[in-house]
Short mmCIF file of N, CA and C in Angstrom, two decimals:
data_model
loop_
_atom_site.label_atom_id
_atom_site.label_comp_id
_atom_site.label_asym_id
_atom_site.label_seq_id
_atom_site.Cartn_x
_atom_site.Cartn_y
_atom_site.Cartn_z
N UNK A 93 0.82 -1.20 0.00
CA UNK A 93 0.00 0.00 0.00
C UNK A 93 0.87 1.26 0.00
N UNK A 94 0.62 2.13 -0.92
CA UNK A 94 1.37 3.38 -0.96
C UNK A 94 0.70 4.41 -0.06
N UNK A 95 1.46 5.42 0.28
CA UNK A 95 0.93 6.42 1.21
C UNK A 95 -0.18 7.26 0.57
N UNK A 96 -0.20 7.34 -0.76
CA UNK A 96 -1.23 8.15 -1.41
C UNK A 96 -2.59 7.46 -1.42
N UNK A 97 -2.61 6.13 -1.37
CA UNK A 97 -3.89 5.42 -1.43
C UNK A 97 -4.54 5.24 -0.06
N UNK A 98 -3.81 5.55 1.00
CA UNK A 98 -4.38 5.43 2.35
C UNK A 98 -5.40 6.54 2.59
N UNK A 99 -6.50 6.19 3.20
CA UNK A 99 -7.50 7.20 3.55
C UNK A 99 -7.66 7.23 5.07
N UNK A 100 -7.82 8.42 5.58
CA UNK A 100 -7.96 8.60 7.03
C UNK A 100 -9.44 8.60 7.36
N UNK A 101 -9.79 7.82 8.37
CA UNK A 101 -11.19 7.77 8.79
C UNK A 101 -11.53 9.06 9.55
N UNK A 102 -12.63 9.67 9.18
CA UNK A 102 -13.09 10.90 9.82
C UNK A 102 -14.32 10.57 10.64
N UNK A 103 -14.31 11.04 11.87
CA UNK A 103 -15.45 10.78 12.75
C UNK A 103 -16.64 11.63 12.31
N UNK A 104 -17.77 11.00 12.08
CA UNK A 104 -18.97 11.74 11.68
C UNK A 104 -19.62 12.34 12.91
N UNK A 105 -20.19 13.50 12.71
CA UNK A 105 -20.83 14.21 13.82
C UNK A 105 -22.30 14.45 13.51
N UNK A 106 -23.12 14.39 14.54
CA UNK A 106 -24.55 14.67 14.37
C UNK A 106 -24.93 15.81 15.31
N UNK A 107 -25.95 16.55 14.88
CA UNK A 107 -26.46 17.61 15.74
C UNK A 107 -27.00 17.01 17.03
N UNK A 108 -26.93 17.79 18.12
CA UNK A 108 -27.38 17.28 19.42
C UNK A 108 -28.82 17.67 19.72
N UNK A 109 -29.35 18.60 18.93
CA UNK A 109 -30.72 19.05 19.14
C UNK A 109 -31.59 18.58 17.98
N UNK A 110 -32.87 18.87 18.04
CA UNK A 110 -33.80 18.38 17.02
C UNK A 110 -33.71 19.13 15.70
N UNK A 111 -33.19 20.35 15.74
CA UNK A 111 -33.10 21.17 14.53
C UNK A 111 -31.96 20.65 13.65
N UNK A 112 -32.30 20.17 12.45
CA UNK A 112 -31.30 19.43 11.68
C UNK A 112 -30.80 20.14 10.42
N UNK A 113 -30.98 21.45 10.33
CA UNK A 113 -30.52 22.18 9.15
C UNK A 113 -29.48 23.23 9.52
N UNK A 114 -28.58 23.47 8.59
CA UNK A 114 -27.47 24.39 8.84
C UNK A 114 -27.93 25.84 8.61
N UNK A 115 -28.69 26.36 9.54
CA UNK A 115 -29.22 27.71 9.42
C UNK A 115 -28.45 28.65 10.34
N UNK A 116 -28.79 29.94 10.27
CA UNK A 116 -28.11 30.95 11.09
C UNK A 116 -28.30 30.71 12.59
N UNK A 117 -29.43 30.11 12.96
CA UNK A 117 -29.70 29.88 14.38
C UNK A 117 -29.18 28.52 14.87
N UNK A 118 -28.55 27.76 13.97
CA UNK A 118 -28.11 26.40 14.32
C UNK A 118 -26.62 26.21 14.04
N UNK A 119 -25.81 27.22 14.34
CA UNK A 119 -24.37 27.14 14.08
C UNK A 119 -23.67 26.36 15.18
N UNK A 120 -22.66 25.58 14.78
CA UNK A 120 -21.93 24.74 15.72
C UNK A 120 -20.44 24.84 15.49
N UNK A 121 -19.67 24.45 16.51
CA UNK A 121 -18.23 24.30 16.33
C UNK A 121 -17.83 22.94 16.89
N UNK A 122 -16.78 22.38 16.32
CA UNK A 122 -16.32 21.05 16.74
C UNK A 122 -15.38 21.20 17.93
N UNK A 123 -15.65 20.43 18.98
CA UNK A 123 -14.83 20.45 20.20
C UNK A 123 -14.43 19.03 20.52
N UNK A 124 -13.17 18.84 20.89
CA UNK A 124 -12.69 17.51 21.26
C UNK A 124 -12.84 17.33 22.76
N UNK A 125 -13.52 16.28 23.18
CA UNK A 125 -13.74 16.03 24.60
C UNK A 125 -12.50 15.38 25.21
N UNK A 126 -12.39 15.36 26.53
CA UNK A 126 -11.25 14.69 27.17
C UNK A 126 -11.16 13.21 26.80
N UNK A 127 -12.28 12.60 26.44
CA UNK A 127 -12.27 11.19 26.05
C UNK A 127 -11.80 10.95 24.62
N UNK A 128 -11.52 12.03 23.91
CA UNK A 128 -11.00 11.89 22.55
C UNK A 128 -12.08 11.93 21.48
N UNK A 129 -13.32 12.11 21.88
CA UNK A 129 -14.42 12.19 20.91
C UNK A 129 -14.58 13.61 20.41
N UNK A 130 -15.01 13.78 19.17
CA UNK A 130 -15.37 15.10 18.66
C UNK A 130 -16.87 15.28 18.81
N UNK A 131 -17.27 16.42 19.34
CA UNK A 131 -18.71 16.69 19.49
C UNK A 131 -18.98 18.11 19.01
N UNK A 132 -20.25 18.37 18.71
CA UNK A 132 -20.67 19.71 18.34
C UNK A 132 -21.03 20.51 19.58
N UNK A 133 -20.55 21.75 19.65
CA UNK A 133 -20.99 22.72 20.64
C UNK A 133 -21.72 23.82 19.89
N UNK A 134 -22.89 24.19 20.37
CA UNK A 134 -23.68 25.22 19.69
C UNK A 134 -23.12 26.61 20.01
N UNK A 135 -23.04 27.42 18.96
CA UNK A 135 -22.49 28.77 19.08
C UNK A 135 -23.63 29.77 19.04
N UNK A 136 -23.62 30.70 19.99
CA UNK A 136 -24.65 31.73 20.00
C UNK A 136 -24.37 32.76 18.92
N UNK A 137 -25.41 33.43 18.47
CA UNK A 137 -25.25 34.46 17.44
C UNK A 137 -24.45 35.63 18.01
N UNK A 138 -23.61 36.22 17.17
CA UNK A 138 -22.89 37.41 17.59
C UNK A 138 -23.83 38.61 17.48
N UNK A 139 -23.63 39.56 18.36
CA UNK A 139 -24.54 40.69 18.43
C UNK A 139 -23.94 41.90 17.74
N UNK A 140 -24.76 42.61 16.99
CA UNK A 140 -24.29 43.87 16.41
C UNK A 140 -24.35 44.93 17.50
N UNK A 141 -23.40 45.86 17.51
CA UNK A 141 -23.40 46.87 18.58
C UNK A 141 -24.51 47.89 18.39
N UNK A 142 -24.84 48.59 19.46
CA UNK A 142 -25.79 49.69 19.38
C UNK A 142 -25.10 50.83 18.63
N UNK A 143 -25.74 51.33 17.59
CA UNK A 143 -25.10 52.39 16.80
C UNK A 143 -25.83 53.71 16.98
N UNK A 144 -25.10 54.79 16.79
CA UNK A 144 -25.64 56.15 16.89
C UNK A 144 -26.62 56.38 15.75
N UNK A 145 -27.75 57.01 16.07
CA UNK A 145 -28.77 57.28 15.06
C UNK A 145 -28.37 58.37 14.08
N UNK A 146 -27.41 59.21 14.45
CA UNK A 146 -26.98 60.30 13.57
C UNK A 146 -25.83 59.89 12.67
N UNK A 147 -24.72 59.46 13.28
CA UNK A 147 -23.51 59.21 12.48
C UNK A 147 -23.26 57.73 12.20
N UNK A 148 -23.89 56.83 12.95
CA UNK A 148 -23.73 55.40 12.68
C UNK A 148 -22.56 54.74 13.39
N UNK A 149 -21.83 55.49 14.23
CA UNK A 149 -20.72 54.87 14.97
C UNK A 149 -21.28 54.16 16.20
N UNK A 150 -20.47 53.30 16.82
CA UNK A 150 -20.97 52.53 17.96
C UNK A 150 -21.11 53.43 19.19
N UNK A 151 -22.13 53.16 19.99
CA UNK A 151 -22.38 53.93 21.21
C UNK A 151 -21.67 53.22 22.35
N UNK A 152 -20.78 53.94 23.02
CA UNK A 152 -20.02 53.35 24.13
C UNK A 152 -20.86 53.30 25.39
N UNK A 153 -20.59 52.29 26.22
CA UNK A 153 -21.29 52.17 27.50
C UNK A 153 -22.57 51.37 27.44
N UNK A 154 -22.93 50.89 26.25
CA UNK A 154 -24.14 50.08 26.10
C UNK A 154 -23.68 48.65 25.79
N UNK A 155 -24.12 47.66 26.56
CA UNK A 155 -23.64 46.29 26.36
C UNK A 155 -24.12 45.69 25.04
N UNK A 156 -23.27 44.84 24.45
CA UNK A 156 -23.62 44.14 23.21
C UNK A 156 -24.26 42.81 23.59
N UNK A 157 -25.57 42.81 23.66
CA UNK A 157 -26.30 41.60 24.05
C UNK A 157 -27.44 41.33 23.08
N UNK A 158 -27.91 40.08 23.10
CA UNK A 158 -29.07 39.72 22.30
C UNK A 158 -30.31 40.34 22.94
N UNK A 159 -31.38 40.53 22.17
CA UNK A 159 -32.56 41.24 22.70
C UNK A 159 -33.12 40.68 24.00
N UNK A 160 -33.16 39.36 24.14
CA UNK A 160 -33.71 38.76 25.37
C UNK A 160 -32.86 39.13 26.58
N UNK A 161 -31.52 39.07 26.41
CA UNK A 161 -30.64 39.42 27.53
C UNK A 161 -30.72 40.92 27.85
N UNK A 162 -30.89 41.75 26.82
CA UNK A 162 -31.05 43.18 27.05
C UNK A 162 -32.32 43.45 27.83
N UNK A 163 -33.36 42.68 27.54
CA UNK A 163 -34.64 42.84 28.22
C UNK A 163 -34.50 42.55 29.72
N UNK A 164 -33.61 41.65 30.06
CA UNK A 164 -33.43 41.26 31.47
C UNK A 164 -32.66 42.30 32.28
N UNK A 165 -31.92 43.19 31.60
CA UNK A 165 -31.13 44.20 32.31
C UNK A 165 -32.01 45.33 32.81
N UNK A 166 -31.51 46.01 33.84
CA UNK A 166 -32.22 47.19 34.33
C UNK A 166 -31.90 48.37 33.42
N UNK A 167 -32.67 49.43 33.53
CA UNK A 167 -32.52 50.58 32.63
C UNK A 167 -31.14 51.21 32.75
N UNK A 168 -30.61 51.31 33.95
CA UNK A 168 -29.31 51.97 34.13
C UNK A 168 -28.18 51.19 33.46
N UNK A 169 -28.36 49.88 33.26
CA UNK A 169 -27.33 49.08 32.60
C UNK A 169 -27.42 49.16 31.08
N UNK A 170 -28.56 49.62 30.57
CA UNK A 170 -28.77 49.69 29.12
C UNK A 170 -28.46 51.05 28.52
N UNK A 171 -28.34 52.08 29.35
CA UNK A 171 -28.15 53.43 28.85
C UNK A 171 -26.91 54.07 29.44
N UNK A 172 -26.63 55.29 28.97
CA UNK A 172 -25.56 56.11 29.53
C UNK A 172 -26.24 57.32 30.15
N UNK A 173 -25.77 57.74 31.33
CA UNK A 173 -26.48 58.81 32.07
C UNK A 173 -26.08 60.19 31.55
N UNK A 174 -26.66 60.57 30.41
CA UNK A 174 -26.54 61.92 29.86
C UNK A 174 -27.69 62.10 28.88
N UNK A 175 -27.81 63.28 28.32
CA UNK A 175 -28.85 63.54 27.33
C UNK A 175 -28.61 62.63 26.13
N UNK A 176 -29.65 62.03 25.61
CA UNK A 176 -29.60 61.07 24.50
C UNK A 176 -28.71 59.86 24.81
N UNK A 177 -28.54 59.52 26.09
CA UNK A 177 -27.67 58.41 26.49
C UNK A 177 -28.18 57.08 25.98
N UNK A 178 -27.32 56.30 25.32
CA UNK A 178 -27.70 55.00 24.79
C UNK A 178 -28.32 55.07 23.41
N UNK A 179 -28.57 56.29 22.92
CA UNK A 179 -29.17 56.46 21.60
C UNK A 179 -28.22 57.17 20.64
N UNK A 180 -27.54 58.21 21.14
CA UNK A 180 -26.61 58.98 20.33
C UNK A 180 -25.22 58.93 20.96
N UNK A 181 -24.18 58.99 20.12
CA UNK A 181 -22.81 58.97 20.64
C UNK A 181 -22.47 60.33 21.26
N UNK A 182 -21.39 60.37 22.03
CA UNK A 182 -21.02 61.59 22.76
C UNK A 182 -20.75 62.75 21.82
N UNK A 183 -20.16 62.48 20.67
CA UNK A 183 -19.81 63.53 19.73
C UNK A 183 -21.06 64.20 19.14
N UNK A 184 -22.05 63.37 18.80
CA UNK A 184 -23.29 63.91 18.24
C UNK A 184 -24.07 64.72 19.28
N UNK A 185 -24.03 64.28 20.54
CA UNK A 185 -24.70 65.03 21.62
C UNK A 185 -24.02 66.38 21.77
N UNK A 186 -22.69 66.38 21.73
CA UNK A 186 -21.92 67.62 21.83
C UNK A 186 -22.28 68.57 20.69
N UNK A 187 -22.35 68.01 19.47
CA UNK A 187 -22.71 68.83 18.30
C UNK A 187 -24.11 69.41 18.44
N UNK A 188 -25.05 68.60 18.93
CA UNK A 188 -26.43 69.08 19.11
C UNK A 188 -26.49 70.23 20.10
N UNK A 189 -25.75 70.08 21.21
CA UNK A 189 -25.76 71.12 22.24
C UNK A 189 -25.17 72.42 21.70
N UNK A 190 -24.02 72.31 21.01
CA UNK A 190 -23.39 73.52 20.46
C UNK A 190 -24.27 74.16 19.39
N UNK A 191 -24.90 73.34 18.55
CA UNK A 191 -25.78 73.87 17.51
C UNK A 191 -26.96 74.62 18.13
N UNK A 192 -27.57 74.02 19.16
CA UNK A 192 -28.70 74.67 19.83
C UNK A 192 -28.26 75.99 20.47
N UNK A 193 -27.08 75.99 21.08
CA UNK A 193 -26.56 77.20 21.72
C UNK A 193 -26.33 78.29 20.68
N UNK A 194 -25.71 77.94 19.55
CA UNK A 194 -25.43 78.92 18.50
C UNK A 194 -26.70 79.49 17.88
N UNK A 195 -27.71 78.63 17.71
CA UNK A 195 -29.00 79.09 17.17
C UNK A 195 -29.64 80.10 18.12
N UNK A 196 -29.59 79.80 19.44
CA UNK A 196 -30.14 80.72 20.43
C UNK A 196 -29.39 82.05 20.42
N UNK A 197 -28.06 81.98 20.30
CA UNK A 197 -27.24 83.19 20.25
C UNK A 197 -27.60 84.04 19.03
N UNK A 198 -27.83 83.35 17.90
CA UNK A 198 -28.19 84.03 16.66
C UNK A 198 -29.52 84.76 16.82
N UNK A 199 -30.47 84.13 17.48
CA UNK A 199 -31.79 84.74 17.73
C UNK A 199 -31.63 86.01 18.57
N UNK A 200 -30.77 85.94 19.59
CA UNK A 200 -30.54 87.09 20.47
C UNK A 200 -29.91 88.24 19.68
N UNK A 201 -28.93 87.90 18.83
CA UNK A 201 -28.26 88.92 18.01
C UNK A 201 -29.27 89.58 17.08
N UNK A 202 -30.13 88.78 16.44
CA UNK A 202 -31.16 89.32 15.55
C UNK A 202 -32.07 90.29 16.31
N UNK A 203 -32.46 89.87 17.49
CA UNK A 203 -33.35 90.69 18.32
C UNK A 203 -32.69 92.02 18.68
N UNK A 204 -31.41 91.96 19.05
CA UNK A 204 -30.67 93.17 19.44
C UNK A 204 -30.55 94.11 18.23
N UNK A 205 -30.26 93.55 17.05
CA UNK A 205 -30.15 94.38 15.84
C UNK A 205 -31.48 95.06 15.51
N UNK A 206 -32.57 94.33 15.66
CA UNK A 206 -33.90 94.88 15.42
C UNK A 206 -34.17 96.06 16.36
N UNK A 207 -33.81 95.86 17.62
CA UNK A 207 -34.02 96.91 18.61
C UNK A 207 -33.20 98.16 18.26
N UNK A 208 -31.96 97.97 17.79
CA UNK A 208 -31.10 99.11 17.41
C UNK A 208 -31.71 99.85 16.23
N UNK A 209 -32.26 99.10 15.26
CA UNK A 209 -32.88 99.75 14.09
C UNK A 209 -34.11 100.56 14.52
N UNK A 210 -34.87 100.03 15.45
CA UNK A 210 -36.05 100.77 15.95
C UNK A 210 -35.61 102.07 16.64
N UNK A 211 -34.51 101.96 17.42
CA UNK A 211 -33.98 103.14 18.12
C UNK A 211 -33.51 104.19 17.12
N UNK A 212 -32.90 103.72 16.03
CA UNK A 212 -32.37 104.63 15.01
C UNK A 212 -33.50 105.35 14.28
N UNK A 213 -34.64 104.70 14.07
CA UNK A 213 -35.79 105.31 13.39
C UNK A 213 -36.41 106.43 14.20
N UNK A 214 -36.39 106.30 15.50
CA UNK A 214 -36.99 107.30 16.39
C UNK A 214 -36.18 108.52 16.48
#
């Protein structure tokens, strides 16, 4: 027998649960047990991070969990304690605050200019 004609026996593996199709919810990885057997271990789905609604970057301080696990957490563990915490990133909140401040300043300047023009007419 030559070395090229030899075939290595591969241990066949079967799913451990009733779901028998290779779908997104039925992903597995092969693990070798201490007894030398290969078995399937089920892998949980990876979670997409919470993203900012304005810029799309990830929001820091919010855990990356599946919806059921997020539901089990208390509110303080799901958010960040600031304005728009857990919904918008810190940079977008900063931009919103500065924009609102500048708009208010602009309104005040307009009002002051109007008052000066009224004074000049009199």
